[in-house]
Coordinates of C-alpha atoms and ligand atoms in Angstrom, one line a residue:
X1 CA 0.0 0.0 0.0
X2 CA 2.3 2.7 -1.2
X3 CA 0.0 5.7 -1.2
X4 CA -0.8 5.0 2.0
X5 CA 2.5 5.0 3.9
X6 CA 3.0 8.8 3.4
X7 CA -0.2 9.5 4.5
X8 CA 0.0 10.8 8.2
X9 CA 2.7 13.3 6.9
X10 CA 0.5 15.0 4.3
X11 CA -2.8 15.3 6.4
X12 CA -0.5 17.3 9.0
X13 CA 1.2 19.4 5.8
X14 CA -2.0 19.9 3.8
X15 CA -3.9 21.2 6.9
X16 CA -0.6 23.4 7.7
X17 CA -0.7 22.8 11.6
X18 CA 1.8 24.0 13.8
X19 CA 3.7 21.4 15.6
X20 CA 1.2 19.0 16.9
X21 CA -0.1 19.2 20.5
X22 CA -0.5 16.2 22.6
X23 CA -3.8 14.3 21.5
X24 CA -6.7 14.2 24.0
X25 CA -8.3 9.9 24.7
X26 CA -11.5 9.5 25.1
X27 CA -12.1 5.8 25.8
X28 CA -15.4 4.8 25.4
X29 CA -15.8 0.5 27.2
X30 CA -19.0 -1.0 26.8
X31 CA -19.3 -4.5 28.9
X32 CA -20.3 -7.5 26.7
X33 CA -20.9 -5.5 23.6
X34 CA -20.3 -8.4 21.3
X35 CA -19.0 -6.9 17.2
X36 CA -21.9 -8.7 15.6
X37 CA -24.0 -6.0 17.7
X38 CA -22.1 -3.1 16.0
X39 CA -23.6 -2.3 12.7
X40 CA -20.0 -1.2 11.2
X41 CA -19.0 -4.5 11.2
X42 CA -22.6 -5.5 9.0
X43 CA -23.2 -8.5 10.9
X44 CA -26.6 -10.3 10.3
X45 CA -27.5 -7.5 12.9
X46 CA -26.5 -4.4 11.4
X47 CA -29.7 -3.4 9.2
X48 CA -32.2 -4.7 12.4
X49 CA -30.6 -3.0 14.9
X50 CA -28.1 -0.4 13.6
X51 CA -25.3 1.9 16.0
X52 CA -24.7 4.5 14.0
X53 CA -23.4 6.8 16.4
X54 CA -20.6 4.4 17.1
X55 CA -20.0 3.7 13.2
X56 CA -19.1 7.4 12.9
X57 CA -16.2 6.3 14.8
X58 CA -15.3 3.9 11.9
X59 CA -16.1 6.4 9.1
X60 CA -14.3 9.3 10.7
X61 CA -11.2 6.7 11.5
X62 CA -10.7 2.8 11.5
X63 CA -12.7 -0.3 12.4
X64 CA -10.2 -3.1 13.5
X65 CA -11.5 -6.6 11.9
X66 CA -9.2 -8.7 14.4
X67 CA -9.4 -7.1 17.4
X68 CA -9.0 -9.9 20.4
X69 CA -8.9 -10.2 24.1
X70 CA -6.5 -12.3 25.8
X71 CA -9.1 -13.7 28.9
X72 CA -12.2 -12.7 27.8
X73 CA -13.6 -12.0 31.3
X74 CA -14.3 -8.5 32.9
X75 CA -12.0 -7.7 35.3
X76 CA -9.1 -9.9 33.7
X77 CA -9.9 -7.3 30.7
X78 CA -9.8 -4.5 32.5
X79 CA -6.4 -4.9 34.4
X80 CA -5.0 -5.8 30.7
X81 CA -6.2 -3.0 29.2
X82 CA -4.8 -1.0 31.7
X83 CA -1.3 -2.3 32.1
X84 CA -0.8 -3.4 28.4
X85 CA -0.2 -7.3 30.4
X86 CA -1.0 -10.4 30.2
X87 CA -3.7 -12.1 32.8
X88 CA -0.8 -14.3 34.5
X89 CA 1.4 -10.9 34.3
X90 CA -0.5 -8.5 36.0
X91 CA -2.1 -11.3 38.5
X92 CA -5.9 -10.6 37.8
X93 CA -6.7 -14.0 36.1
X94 CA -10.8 -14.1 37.6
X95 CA -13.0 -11.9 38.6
X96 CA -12.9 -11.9 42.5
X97 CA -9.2 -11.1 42.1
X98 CA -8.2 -7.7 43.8
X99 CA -6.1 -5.1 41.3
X100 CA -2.9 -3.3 43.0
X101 CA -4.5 0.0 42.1
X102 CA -0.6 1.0 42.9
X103 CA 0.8 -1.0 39.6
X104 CA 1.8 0.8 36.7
X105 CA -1.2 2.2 34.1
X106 CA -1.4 4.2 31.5
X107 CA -3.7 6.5 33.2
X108 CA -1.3 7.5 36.2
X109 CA 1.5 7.7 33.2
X110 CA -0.3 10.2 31.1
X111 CA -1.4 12.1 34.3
X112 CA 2.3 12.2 35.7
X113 CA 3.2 13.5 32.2
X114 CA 0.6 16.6 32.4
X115 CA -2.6 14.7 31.4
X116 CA -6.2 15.6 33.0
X117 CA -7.6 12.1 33.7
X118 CA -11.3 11.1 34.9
X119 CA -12.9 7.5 34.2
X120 CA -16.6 7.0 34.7
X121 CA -18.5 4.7 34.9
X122 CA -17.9 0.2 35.9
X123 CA -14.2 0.0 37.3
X124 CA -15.0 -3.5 38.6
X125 CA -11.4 -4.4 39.7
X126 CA -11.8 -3.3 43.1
X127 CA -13.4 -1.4 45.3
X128 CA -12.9 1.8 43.1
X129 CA -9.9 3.7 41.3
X130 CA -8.8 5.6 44.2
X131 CA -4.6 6.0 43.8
X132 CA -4.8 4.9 39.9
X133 CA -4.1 8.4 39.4
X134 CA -7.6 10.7 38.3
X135 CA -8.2 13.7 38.8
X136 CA -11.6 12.9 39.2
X137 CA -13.4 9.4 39.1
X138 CA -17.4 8.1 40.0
X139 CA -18.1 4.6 39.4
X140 CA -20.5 1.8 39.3
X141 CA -20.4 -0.5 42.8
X142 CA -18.6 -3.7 41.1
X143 CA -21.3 -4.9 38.5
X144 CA -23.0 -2.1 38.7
X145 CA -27.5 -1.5 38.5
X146 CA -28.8 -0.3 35.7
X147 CA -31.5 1.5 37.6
X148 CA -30.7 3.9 40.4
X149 CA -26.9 2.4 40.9
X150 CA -25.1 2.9 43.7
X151 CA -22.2 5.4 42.8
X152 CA -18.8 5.6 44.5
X153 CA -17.2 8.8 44.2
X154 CA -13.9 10.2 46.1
X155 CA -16.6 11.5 48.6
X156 CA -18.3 8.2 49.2
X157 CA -21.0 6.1 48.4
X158 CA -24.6 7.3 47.0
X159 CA -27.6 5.7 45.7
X160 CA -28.5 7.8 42.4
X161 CA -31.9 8.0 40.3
X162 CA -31.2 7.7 37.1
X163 CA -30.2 5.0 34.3
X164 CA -26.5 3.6 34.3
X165 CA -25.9 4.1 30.7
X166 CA -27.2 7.8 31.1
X167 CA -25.7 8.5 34.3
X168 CA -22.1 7.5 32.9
X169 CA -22.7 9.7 29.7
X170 CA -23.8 12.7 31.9
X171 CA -20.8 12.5 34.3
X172 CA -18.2 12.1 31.2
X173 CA -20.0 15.5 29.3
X174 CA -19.8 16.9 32.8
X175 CA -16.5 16.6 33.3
X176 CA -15.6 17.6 29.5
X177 CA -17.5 20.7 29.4
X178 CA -16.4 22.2 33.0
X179 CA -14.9 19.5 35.2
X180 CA -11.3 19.4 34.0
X181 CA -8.1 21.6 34.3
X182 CA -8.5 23.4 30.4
X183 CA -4.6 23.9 30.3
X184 CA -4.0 20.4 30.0
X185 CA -4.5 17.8 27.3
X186 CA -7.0 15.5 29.1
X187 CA -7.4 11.3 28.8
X188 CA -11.0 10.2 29.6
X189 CA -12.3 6.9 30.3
X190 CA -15.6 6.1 30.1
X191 CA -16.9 2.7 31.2
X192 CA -20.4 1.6 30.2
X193 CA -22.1 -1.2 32.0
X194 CA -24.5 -2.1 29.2
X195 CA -25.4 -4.3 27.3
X196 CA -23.9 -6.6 30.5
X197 CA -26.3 -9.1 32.3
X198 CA -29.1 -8.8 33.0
X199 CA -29.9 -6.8 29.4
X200 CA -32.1 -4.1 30.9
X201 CA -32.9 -1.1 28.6
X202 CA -34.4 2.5 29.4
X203 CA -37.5 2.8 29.5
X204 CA -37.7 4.8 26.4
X205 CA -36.2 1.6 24.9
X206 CA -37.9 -1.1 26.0
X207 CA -40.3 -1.6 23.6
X208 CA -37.6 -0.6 20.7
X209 CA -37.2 -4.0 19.8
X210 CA -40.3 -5.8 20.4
X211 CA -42.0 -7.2 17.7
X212 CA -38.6 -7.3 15.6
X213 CA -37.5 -11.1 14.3
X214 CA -33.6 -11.4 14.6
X215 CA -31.6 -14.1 12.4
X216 CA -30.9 -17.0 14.4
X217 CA -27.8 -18.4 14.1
X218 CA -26.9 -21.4 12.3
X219 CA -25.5 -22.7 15.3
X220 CA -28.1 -22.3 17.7
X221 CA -29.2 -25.8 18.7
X222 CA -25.2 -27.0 18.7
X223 CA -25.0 -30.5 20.0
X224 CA -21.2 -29.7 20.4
X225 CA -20.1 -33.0 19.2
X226 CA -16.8 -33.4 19.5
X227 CA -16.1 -30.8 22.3
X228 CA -16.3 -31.7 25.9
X229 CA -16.2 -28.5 27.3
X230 CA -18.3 -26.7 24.9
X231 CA -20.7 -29.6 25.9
X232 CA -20.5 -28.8 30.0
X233 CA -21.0 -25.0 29.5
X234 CA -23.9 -23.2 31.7
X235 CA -24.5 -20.7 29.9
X236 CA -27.3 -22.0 27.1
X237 CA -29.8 -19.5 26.1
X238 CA -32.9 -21.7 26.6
X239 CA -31.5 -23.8 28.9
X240 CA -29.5 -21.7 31.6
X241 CA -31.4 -18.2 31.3
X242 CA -33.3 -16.9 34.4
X243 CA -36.8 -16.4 33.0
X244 CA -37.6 -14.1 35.0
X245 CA -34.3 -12.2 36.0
X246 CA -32.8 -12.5 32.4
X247 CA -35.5 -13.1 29.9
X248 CA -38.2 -11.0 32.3
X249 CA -40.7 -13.5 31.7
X250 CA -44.2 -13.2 33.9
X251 CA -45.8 -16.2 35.8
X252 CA -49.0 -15.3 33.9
X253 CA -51.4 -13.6 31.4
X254 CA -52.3 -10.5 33.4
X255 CA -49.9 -10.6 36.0
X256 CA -46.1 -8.5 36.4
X257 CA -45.2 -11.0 38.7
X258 CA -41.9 -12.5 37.7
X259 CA -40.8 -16.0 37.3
X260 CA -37.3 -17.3 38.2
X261 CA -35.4 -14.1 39.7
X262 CA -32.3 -15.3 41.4
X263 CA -31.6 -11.6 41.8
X264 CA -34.6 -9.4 42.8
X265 CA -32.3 -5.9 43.6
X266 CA -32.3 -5.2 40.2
X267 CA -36.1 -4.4 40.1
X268 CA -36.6 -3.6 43.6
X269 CA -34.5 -0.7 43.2
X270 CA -36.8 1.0 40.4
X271 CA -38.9 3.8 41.7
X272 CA -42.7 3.0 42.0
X273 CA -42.9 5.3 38.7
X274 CA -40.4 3.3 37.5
X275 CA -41.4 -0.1 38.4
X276 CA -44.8 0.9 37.2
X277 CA -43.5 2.3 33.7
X278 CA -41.5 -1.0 32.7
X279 CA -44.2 -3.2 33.8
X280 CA -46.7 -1.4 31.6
X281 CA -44.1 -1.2 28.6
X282 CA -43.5 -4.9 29.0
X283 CA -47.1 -6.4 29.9
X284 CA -48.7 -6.8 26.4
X285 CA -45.6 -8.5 24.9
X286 CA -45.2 -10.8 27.9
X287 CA -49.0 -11.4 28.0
X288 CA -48.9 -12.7 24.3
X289 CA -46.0 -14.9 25.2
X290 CA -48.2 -16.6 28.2
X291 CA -51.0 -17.3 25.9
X292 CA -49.2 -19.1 23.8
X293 CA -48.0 -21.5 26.2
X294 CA -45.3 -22.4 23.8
X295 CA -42.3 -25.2 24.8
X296 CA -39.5 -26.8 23.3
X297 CA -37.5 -25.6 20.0
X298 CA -40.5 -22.7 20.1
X299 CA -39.6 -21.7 23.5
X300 CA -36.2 -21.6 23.0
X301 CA -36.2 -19.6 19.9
X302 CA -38.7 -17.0 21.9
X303 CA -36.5 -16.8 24.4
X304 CA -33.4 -16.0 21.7
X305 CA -35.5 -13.4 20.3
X306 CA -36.5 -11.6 23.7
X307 CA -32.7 -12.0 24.7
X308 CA -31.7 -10.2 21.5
X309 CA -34.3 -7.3 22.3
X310 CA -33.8 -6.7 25.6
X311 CA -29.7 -7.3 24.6
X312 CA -30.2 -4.6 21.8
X313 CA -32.2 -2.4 23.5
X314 CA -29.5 -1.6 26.2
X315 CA -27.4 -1.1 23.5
X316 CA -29.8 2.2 22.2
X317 CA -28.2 4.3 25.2
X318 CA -25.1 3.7 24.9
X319 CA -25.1 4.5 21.1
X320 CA -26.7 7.5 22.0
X321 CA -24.3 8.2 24.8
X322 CA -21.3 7.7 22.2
X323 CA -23.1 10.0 19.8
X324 CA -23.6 12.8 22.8
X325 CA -19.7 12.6 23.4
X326 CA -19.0 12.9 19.5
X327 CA -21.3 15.7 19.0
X328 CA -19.8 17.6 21.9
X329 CA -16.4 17.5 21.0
X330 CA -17.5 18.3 16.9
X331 CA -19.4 21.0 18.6
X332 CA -16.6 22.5 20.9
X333 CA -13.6 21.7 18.0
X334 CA -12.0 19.7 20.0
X335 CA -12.2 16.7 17.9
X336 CA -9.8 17.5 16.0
X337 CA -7.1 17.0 18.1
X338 CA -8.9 14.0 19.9
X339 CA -8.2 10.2 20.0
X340 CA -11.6 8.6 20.4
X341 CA -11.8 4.7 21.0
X342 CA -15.2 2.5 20.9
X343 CA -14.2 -0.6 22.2
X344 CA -16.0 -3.7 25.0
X345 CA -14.2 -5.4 27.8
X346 CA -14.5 -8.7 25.7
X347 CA -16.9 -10.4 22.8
X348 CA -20.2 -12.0 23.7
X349 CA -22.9 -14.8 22.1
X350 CA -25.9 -13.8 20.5
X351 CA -26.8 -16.9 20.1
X352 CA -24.0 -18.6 18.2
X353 CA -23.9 -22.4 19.8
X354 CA -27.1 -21.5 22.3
X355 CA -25.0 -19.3 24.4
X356 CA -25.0 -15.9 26.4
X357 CA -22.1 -15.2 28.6
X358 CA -18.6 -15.3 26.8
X359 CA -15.1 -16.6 28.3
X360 CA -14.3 -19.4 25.8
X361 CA -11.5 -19.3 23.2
X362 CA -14.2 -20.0 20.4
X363 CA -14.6 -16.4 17.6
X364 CA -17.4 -14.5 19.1
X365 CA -16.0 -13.7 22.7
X366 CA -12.3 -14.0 22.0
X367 CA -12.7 -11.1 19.7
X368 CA -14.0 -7.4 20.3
X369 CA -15.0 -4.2 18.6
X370 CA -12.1 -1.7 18.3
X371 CA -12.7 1.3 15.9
X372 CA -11.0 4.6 16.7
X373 CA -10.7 8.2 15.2
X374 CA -7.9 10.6 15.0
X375 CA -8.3 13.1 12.6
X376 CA -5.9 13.7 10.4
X377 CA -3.5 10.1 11.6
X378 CA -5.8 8.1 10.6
X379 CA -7.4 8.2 7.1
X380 CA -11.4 8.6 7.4
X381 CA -12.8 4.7 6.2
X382 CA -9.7 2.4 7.4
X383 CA -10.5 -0.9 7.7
X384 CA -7.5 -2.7 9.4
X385 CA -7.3 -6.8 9.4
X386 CA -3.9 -7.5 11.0
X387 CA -4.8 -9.1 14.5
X388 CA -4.7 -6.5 17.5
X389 CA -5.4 -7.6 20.9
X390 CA -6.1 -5.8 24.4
X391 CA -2.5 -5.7 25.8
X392 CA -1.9 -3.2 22.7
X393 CA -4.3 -0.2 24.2
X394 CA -1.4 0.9 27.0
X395 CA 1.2 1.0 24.4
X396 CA -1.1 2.8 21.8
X397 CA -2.0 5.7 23.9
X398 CA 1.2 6.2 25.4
X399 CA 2.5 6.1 21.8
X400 CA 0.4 9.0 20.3
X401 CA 1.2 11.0 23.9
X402 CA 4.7 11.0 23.6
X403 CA 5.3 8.9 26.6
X404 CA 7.5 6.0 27.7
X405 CA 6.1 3.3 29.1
X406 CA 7.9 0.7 31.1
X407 CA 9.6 -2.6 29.5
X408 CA 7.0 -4.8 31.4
X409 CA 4.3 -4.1 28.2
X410 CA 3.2 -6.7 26.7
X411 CA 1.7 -5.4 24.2
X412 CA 2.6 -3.5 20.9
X413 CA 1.7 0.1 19.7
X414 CA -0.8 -0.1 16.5
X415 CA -0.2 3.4 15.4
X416 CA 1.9 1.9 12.5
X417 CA -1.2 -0.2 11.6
X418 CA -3.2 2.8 11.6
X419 CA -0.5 5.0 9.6
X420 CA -1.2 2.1 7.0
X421 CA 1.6 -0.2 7.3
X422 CA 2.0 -3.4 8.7
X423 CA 5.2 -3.9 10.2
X424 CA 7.1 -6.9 8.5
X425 CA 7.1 -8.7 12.3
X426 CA 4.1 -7.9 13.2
X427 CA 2.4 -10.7 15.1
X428 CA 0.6 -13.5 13.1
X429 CA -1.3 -15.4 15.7
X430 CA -2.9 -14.4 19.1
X431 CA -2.1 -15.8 22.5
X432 CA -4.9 -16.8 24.9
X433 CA -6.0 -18.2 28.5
X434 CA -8.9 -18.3 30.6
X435 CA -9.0 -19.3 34.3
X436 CA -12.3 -19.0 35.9
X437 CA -13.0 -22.4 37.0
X438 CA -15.3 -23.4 38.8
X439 CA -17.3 -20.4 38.0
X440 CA -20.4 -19.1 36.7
X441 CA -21.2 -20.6 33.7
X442 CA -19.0 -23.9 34.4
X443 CA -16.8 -23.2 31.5
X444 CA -13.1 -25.1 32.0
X445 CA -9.9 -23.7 32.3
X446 CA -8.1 -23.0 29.0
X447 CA -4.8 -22.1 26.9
X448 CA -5.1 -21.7 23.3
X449 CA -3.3 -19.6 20.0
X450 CA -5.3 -18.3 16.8
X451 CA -3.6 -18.3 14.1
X452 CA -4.5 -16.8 10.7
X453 CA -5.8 -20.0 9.7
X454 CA -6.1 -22.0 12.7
X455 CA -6.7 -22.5 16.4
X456 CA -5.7 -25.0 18.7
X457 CA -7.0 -24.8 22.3
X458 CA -6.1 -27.1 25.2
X459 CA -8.7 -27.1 28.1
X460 CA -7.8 -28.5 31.5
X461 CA -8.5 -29.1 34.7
X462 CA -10.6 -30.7 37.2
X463 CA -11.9 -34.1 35.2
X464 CA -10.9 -32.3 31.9
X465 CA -7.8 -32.5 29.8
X466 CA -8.9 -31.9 26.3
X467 CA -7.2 -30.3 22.7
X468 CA -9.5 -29.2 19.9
X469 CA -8.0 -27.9 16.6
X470 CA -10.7 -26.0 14.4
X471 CA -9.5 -24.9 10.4
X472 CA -11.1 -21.0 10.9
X473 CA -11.0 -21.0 6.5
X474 CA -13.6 -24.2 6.7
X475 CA -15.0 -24.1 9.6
X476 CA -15.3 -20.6 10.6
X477 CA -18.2 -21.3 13.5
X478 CA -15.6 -24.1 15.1
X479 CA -18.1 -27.0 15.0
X480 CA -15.7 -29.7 14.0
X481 CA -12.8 -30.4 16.5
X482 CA -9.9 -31.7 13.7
X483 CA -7.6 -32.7 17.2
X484 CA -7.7 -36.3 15.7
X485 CA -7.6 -35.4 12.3
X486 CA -4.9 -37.2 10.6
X487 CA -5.3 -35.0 7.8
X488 CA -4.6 -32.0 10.1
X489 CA -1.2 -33.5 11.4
X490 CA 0.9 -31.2 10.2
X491 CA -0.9 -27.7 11.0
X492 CA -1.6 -28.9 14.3
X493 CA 2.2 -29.6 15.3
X494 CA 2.9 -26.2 13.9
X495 CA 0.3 -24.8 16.1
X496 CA 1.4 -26.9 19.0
X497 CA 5.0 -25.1 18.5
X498 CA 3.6 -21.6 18.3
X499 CA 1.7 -22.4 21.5
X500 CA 5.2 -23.1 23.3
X501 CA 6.8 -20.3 21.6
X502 CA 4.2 -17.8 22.6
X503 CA 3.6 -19.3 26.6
X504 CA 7.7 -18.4 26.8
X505 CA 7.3 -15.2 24.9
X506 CA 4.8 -13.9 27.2
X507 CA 6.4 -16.0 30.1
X508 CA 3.3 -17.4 31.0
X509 CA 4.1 -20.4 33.4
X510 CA 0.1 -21.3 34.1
X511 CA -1.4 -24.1 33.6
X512 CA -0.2 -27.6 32.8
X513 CA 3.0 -27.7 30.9
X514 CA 3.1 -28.8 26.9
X515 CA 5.1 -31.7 26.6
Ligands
SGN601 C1 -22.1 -11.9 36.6 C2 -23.1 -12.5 35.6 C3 -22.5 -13.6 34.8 C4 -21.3 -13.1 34.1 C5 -20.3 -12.5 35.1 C6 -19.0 -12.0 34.6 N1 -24.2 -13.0 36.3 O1 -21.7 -12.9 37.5 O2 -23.4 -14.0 33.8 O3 -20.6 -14.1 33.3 O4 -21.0 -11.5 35.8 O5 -19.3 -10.9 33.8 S1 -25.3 -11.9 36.9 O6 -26.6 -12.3 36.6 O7 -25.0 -11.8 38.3 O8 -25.0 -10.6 36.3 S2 -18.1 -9.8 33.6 O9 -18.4 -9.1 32.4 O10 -18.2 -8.9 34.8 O11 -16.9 -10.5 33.6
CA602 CA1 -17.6 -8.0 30.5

């Protein structure tokens, strides 16, 4: 690509600036805001339930098409993305785990080099981000409500009225528009709970979706032959789903009364005018579902299509949130000289094998949305394929600021990537592990690489000790496990090297050895 590598050099010239000032970050996270959800990548999705305040990011920058996570788990993600490390490196392997807010991030980098920092929003490493290194921080009590959270602030600890999604997009314009010190260059992270369990929209979008058919997938009533683990998952759509806490099905025609709601603080923390408001938006739909008195393959693919409209609908705020933020800084001319970043702590299922919930190795939770805008670094429309993955963030930012970052990164900068070049050793193949076992969702401990091609995972533990190979180019929905494949000898051993190669690379010592 020629015409591209001299790019970042003429946008600067042709728009005569004088010597560039330090960019500003806004970080936008969404939790469990799986790519097929994000209409820029035109997923069977896109046209049904479009983002298109997030796709601006794509057309006024980049959309990343191999964007991966390394654990794909919350807080694992979270302390990565933070430190540019490894799970095993930075010690938060499972949630539960408790993050040194004293190790080294980005955040308290860019702050100790002149930086105004603020996050907002789910921190859900600890208790909050006190010590990271803001200037000023509110956040979500470790999940996190969607209605009337509980917000922890350098102050304390508050119940607020309002919506999550809202709430977090209020604070972050807040801060932007008369929070922060104006004489600095400013880094902003802004932490979304939606679209995370359990899937509960505003009221002004509840009833967005109803009525709407989504695709189901191909893969939706997997018998995962062939995969042990995939087979001892919890987390089946029509199998695992709380009706009542998840799916918000009623006990009966007529009646708001829930049915299975492991959780009840969710709801009981609606206002009466609230309460009364969702109930009303939701009776009619639930009250045809009753009458029905549907079971079996109908049920389940009900219960797909209310998942995907409650899933969706969350998703309506936060677009709308992302489009606030874009319209602010358009508006104010600051966008000009802004990084913004849409990204999610991980991948999710829609569906794809029966699932919810994410954590496995397998395409749709290993990867996740990354699209970011710089004007005039990165050309308006780039699409970039070569694989990224969430130890790269730390590097990235610190990168575009100007600053050094300390040799225990992991993770490489992709501001080459998005000059349009591909460095000649840039990484093929993606390194992987998951630990939460036992766990919600019972899925097993596991290593794994993905190659450009292939994948080869190894899952282990407690009665488990299992390899699956999948050929990505044949089998891109990883239904057939090749491990015994004679066929597949050859690629597998390779893959079986690259494993080794990238467990010393990373120094990752976990886990059973590979003999
Ligand atoms: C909660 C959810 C799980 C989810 C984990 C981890 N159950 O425990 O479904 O896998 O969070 O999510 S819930 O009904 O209590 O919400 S993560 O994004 O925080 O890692
Ligand atoms: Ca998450």
């Amino acid at each position: 690509m020629p015409i591209a590598l001299a790019l970042p050099l003429a946008f600067v010239a042709a728009a005569g600036a004088q010597p560039p000032a330090r960019p500003n970050i806004v970080f936008i996270m969404s939790d469990d805001h799986a790519y097929q959800a994000i209409s820029a990548y035109g997923s069977a999705l896109s046209k049904l339930a479009p983002t298109p305040n997030i796709d601006r990011i794509a057309k006024n920058g980049a959309i990343f098409t191999q964007s991966f996570v390394g654990n794909s788990l919350c807080g694992p993600s979270r302390a990565t993305l933070l430190t540019g490390r490894h799970s095993h490196a930075h010690g938060f392997r499972q949630n539960g785990n408790r993050f040194d807010n004293r190790v080294w991030v980005w955040p308290r980098a860019l702050s100790q080099a002149g930086y105004a920092t603020a996050m907002f929003g789910k921190w859900h490493l600890n208790y909050s981000p006190e010590g990271i290194g803001f200037d000023d921080w509110k956040v979500l009590d470790d999940q996190g409500e969607y209605y009337n959270p509980d917000i922890i602030t350098p102050k304390g600890r508050s119940i607020v009225e309002g919506y999550a999604t809202d709430l977090t997009t209020q604070y972050s314009l807040d801060w932007l528009k008369t929070g922060r010190d104006k004489s600095k260059p400013f880094a902003i992270l802004i932490h979304h709970k939606a679209p995370h369990r359990n899937f509960m929209p505003a009221l002004r979008h509840v009833q967005k979706y109803q009525g709407v058919t989504f695709p189901v997938p191909a893969s939706y009533f997997d018998d995962y032959a062939g995969r042990k683990a995939a087979a001892a998952q919890e987390m089946t759509i029509y199998r695992d789903m709380y009706e009542g806490h998840d799916l918000k099905m009623t006990v009966a025609k007529g009646s708001a009364e829930l049915r299975y709601n492991r959780w009840p603080g969710a709801f009981d923390r609606m206002t009466h005018t609230q309460q009364a408001a969702w109930d009303a938006l939701m009776q009619a739909d639930n009250d045809r579902m009753n009458a029905a008195n549907l079971s079996g393959h109908d049920l389940a693919i009900w219960k797909y299509q209310r998942y995907m409209q409650q899933y969706l609908g969350t998703i309506a705020a936060v677009d709308e949130g992302v489009g606030a933020v874009l319209d602010y800084l358009e508006d104010s001319g600051l966008d000009r000289n802004t990084i913004v970043v849409y990204t999610s702590d991980q991948g999710f299922y829609l569906g794809e094998h029966g699932w919810f919930d994410k954590r496995f190795i397998y395409e749709e939770s290993m990867r996740t949305p990354f699209l970011i805008q710089y004007p005039g670094h990165i050309r308006p429309g780039t699409r970039v394929a070569a694989p990224i993955q969430n130890i790269d963030y730390a590097p990235t930012f610190l990168d575009y600021a100007g600053v050094k970052g300390p040799a225990t990164i992991q993770g490489r900068s992709v501001t080459p990537l998005l000059a349009g070049r591909t460095p000649p050793d840039w990484r093929k193949d993606v390194y992987y592990h998951y630990y939460e076992f036992p766990g919600f969702h019972a899925v097993r401990a596991h290593y794994g690489v993905r190659g450009e091609r292939y994948k080869l995972v190894r899952f282990y533990g407690d009665d488990l000790d299992a390899w699956e190979f999948y050929d990505l180019k044949t089998d891109p929905r990883e239904m057939h496990n090749r491990i015994d494949d004679p066929a597949m000898k050859a690629p597998i051993a390779a893959m079986k090297k690259r494993l080794v190669e990238l467990r010393r690379q990373y120094g990752d010592g976990s886990g059973p050895s590979i003999s």
